XYZ file of N, CA and C in Angstrom:
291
model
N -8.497 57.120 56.996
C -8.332 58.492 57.457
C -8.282 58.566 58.977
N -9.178 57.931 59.462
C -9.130 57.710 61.131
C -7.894 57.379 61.664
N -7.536 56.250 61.267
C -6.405 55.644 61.735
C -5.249 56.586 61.384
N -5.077 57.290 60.315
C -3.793 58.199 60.020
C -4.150 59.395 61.247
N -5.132 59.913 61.395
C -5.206 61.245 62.215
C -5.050 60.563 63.672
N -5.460 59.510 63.919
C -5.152 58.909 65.130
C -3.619 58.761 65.567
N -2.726 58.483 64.427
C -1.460 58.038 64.404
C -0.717 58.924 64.567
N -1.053 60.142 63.720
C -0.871 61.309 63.696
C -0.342 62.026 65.489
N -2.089 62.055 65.789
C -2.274 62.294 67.302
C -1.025 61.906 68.568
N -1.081 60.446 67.963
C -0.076 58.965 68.906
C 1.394 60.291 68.840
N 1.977 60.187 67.842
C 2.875 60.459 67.774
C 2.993 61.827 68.159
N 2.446 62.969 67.911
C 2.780 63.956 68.313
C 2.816 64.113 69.693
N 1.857 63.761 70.408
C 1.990 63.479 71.895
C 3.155 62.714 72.777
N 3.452 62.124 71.779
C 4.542 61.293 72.123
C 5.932 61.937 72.230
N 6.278 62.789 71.013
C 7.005 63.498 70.645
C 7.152 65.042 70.617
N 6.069 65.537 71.521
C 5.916 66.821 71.594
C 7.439 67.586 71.990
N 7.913 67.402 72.837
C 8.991 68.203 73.541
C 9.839 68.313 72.335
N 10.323 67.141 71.658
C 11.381 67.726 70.642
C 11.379 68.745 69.622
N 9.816 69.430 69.389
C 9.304 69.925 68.780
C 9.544 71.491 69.184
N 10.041 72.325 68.373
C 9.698 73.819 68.854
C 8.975 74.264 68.233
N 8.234 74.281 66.909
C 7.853 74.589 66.056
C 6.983 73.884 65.346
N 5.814 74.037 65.070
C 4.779 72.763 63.887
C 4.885 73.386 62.631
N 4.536 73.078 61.679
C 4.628 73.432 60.517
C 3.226 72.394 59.528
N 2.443 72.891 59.284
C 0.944 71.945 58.830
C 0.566 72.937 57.823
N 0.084 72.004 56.779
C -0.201 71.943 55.176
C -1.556 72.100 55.361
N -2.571 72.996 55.395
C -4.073 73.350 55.159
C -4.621 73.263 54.441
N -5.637 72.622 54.135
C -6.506 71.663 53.244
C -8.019 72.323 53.288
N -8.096 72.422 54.329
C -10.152 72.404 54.440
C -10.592 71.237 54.484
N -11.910 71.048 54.081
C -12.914 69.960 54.401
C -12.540 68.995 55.517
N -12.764 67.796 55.050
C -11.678 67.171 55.751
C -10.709 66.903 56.889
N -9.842 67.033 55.895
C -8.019 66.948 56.742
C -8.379 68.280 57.294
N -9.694 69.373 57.640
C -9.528 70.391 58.680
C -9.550 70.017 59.974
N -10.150 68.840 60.442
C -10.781 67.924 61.645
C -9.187 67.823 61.936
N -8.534 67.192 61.450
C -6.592 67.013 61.699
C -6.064 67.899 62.083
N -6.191 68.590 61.244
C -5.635 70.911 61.345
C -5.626 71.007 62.457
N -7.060 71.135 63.067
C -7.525 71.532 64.365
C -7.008 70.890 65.449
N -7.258 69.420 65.109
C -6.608 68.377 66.540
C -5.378 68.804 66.849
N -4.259 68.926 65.884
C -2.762 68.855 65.528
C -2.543 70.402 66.477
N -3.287 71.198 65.591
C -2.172 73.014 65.966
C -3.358 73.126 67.623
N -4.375 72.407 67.899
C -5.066 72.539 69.245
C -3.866 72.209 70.528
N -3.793 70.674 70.087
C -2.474 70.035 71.343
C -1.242 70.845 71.202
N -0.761 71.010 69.888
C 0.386 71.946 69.465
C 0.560 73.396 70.394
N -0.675 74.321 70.510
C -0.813 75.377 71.061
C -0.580 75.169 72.222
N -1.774 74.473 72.730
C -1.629 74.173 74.168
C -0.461 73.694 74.714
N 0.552 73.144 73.875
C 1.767 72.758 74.425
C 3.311 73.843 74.462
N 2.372 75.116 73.676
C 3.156 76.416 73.581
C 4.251 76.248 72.484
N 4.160 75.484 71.741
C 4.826 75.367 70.199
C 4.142 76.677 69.667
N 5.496 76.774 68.483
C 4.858 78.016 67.428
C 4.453 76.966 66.520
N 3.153 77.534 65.637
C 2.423 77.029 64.484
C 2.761 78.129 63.202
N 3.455 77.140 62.307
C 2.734 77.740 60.626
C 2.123 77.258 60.094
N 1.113 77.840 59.690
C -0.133 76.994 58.381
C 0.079 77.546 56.997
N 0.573 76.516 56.116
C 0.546 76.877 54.734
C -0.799 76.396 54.659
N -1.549 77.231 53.616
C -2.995 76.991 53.571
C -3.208 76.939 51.991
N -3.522 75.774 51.524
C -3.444 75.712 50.044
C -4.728 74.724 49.289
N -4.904 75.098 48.286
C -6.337 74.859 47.804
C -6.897 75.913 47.118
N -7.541 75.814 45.883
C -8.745 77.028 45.479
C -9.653 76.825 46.128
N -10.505 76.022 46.591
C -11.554 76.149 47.147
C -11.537 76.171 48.715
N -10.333 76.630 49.356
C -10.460 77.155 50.741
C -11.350 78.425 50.697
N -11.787 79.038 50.171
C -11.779 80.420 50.408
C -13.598 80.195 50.622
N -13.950 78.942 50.115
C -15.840 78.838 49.803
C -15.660 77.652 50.979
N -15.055 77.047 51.608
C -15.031 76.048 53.001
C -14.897 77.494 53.940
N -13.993 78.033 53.845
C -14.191 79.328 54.717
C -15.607 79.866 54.864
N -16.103 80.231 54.041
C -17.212 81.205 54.203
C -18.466 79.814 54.626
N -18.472 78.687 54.407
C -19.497 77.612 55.134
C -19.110 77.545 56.360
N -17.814 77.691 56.875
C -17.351 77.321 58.538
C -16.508 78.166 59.295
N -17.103 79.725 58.838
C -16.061 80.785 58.788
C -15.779 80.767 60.236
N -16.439 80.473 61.381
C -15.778 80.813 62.941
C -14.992 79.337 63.465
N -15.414 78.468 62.949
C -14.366 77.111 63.042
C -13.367 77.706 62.153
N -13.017 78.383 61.109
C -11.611 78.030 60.412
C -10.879 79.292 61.164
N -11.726 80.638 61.271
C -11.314 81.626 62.065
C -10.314 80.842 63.089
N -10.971 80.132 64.457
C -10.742 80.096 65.625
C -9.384 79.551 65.228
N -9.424 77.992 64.373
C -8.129 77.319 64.152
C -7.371 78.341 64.179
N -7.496 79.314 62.474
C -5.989 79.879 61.762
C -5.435 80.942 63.039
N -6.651 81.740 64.137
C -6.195 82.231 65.112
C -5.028 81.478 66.032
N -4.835 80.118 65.792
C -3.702 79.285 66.583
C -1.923 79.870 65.717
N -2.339 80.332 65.011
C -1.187 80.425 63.832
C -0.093 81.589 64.502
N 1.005 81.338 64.455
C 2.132 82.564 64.555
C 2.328 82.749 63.556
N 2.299 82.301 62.529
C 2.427 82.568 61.055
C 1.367 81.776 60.053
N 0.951 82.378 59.167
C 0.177 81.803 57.776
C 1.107 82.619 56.420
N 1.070 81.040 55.690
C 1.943 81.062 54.441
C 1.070 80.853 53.391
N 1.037 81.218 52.470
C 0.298 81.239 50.894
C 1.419 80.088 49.674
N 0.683 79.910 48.802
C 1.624 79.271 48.161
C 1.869 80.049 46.710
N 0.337 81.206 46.833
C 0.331 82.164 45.386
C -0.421 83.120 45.773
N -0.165 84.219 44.780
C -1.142 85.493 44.945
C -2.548 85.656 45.267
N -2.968 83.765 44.356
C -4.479 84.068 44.149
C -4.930 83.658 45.384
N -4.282 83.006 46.652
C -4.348 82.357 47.528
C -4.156 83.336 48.620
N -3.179 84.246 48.343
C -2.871 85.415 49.294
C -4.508 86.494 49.094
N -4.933 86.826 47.807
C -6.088 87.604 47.836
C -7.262 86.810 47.886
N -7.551 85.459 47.824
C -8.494 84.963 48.506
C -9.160 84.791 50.152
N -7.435 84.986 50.652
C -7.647 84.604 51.797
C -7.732 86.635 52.766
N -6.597 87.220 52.198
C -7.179 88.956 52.518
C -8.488 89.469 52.187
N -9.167 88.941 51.870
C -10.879 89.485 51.523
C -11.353 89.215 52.221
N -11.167 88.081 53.069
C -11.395 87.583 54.358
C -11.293 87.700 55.468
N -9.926 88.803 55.335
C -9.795 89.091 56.830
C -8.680 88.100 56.949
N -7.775 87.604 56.241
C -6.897 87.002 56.747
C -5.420 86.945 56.707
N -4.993 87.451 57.501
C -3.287 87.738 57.196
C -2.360 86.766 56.972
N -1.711 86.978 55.847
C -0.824 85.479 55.580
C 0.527 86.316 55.165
């Protein structure tokens, strides 16, 4: 896992400029430590971010790390759902997708 988020890192830095746009698959636990690194340098480099945010159990990682996942999904120009139950899990929350 290290080595992929590291690689991850390598390359985007590397390759930032060709980039107008990120586009990152939201997970929780985890692959959130990635989320964050990825759409952090991403922002700061003035790319637009979308987060598809997918999982049933985002919505109970939310409420354990609700101002860490806040701050991330605040990086977002857009948040995408992949279903309803995902769209009203995440609006109870306060979260626009």
């Amino acid at each position: 896992r290290l080595f992929r988020i590291s690689d991850a890192i390598f390359k985007l830095i590397i390759n930032i400029k060709k980039y107008d746009i990120l586009i990152l698959q939201v997970y929780g636990n985890f692959s959130f430590y990635y989320e964050d690194i990825i759409s952090f340098i991403s922002k700061a480099s003035g790319k637009k971010i979308i987060f598809t945010i997918h999982g049933g159990s985002f919505g109970e990682f939310f409420d354990r790390k609700k101002s860490w996942v806040q701050r991330v999904l605040s990086r977002a120009d857009v948040i995408t759902v992949p279903s309803e139950f995902m769209f009203n899990n995440l609006e109870s929350r306060g979260v626009k997708s």
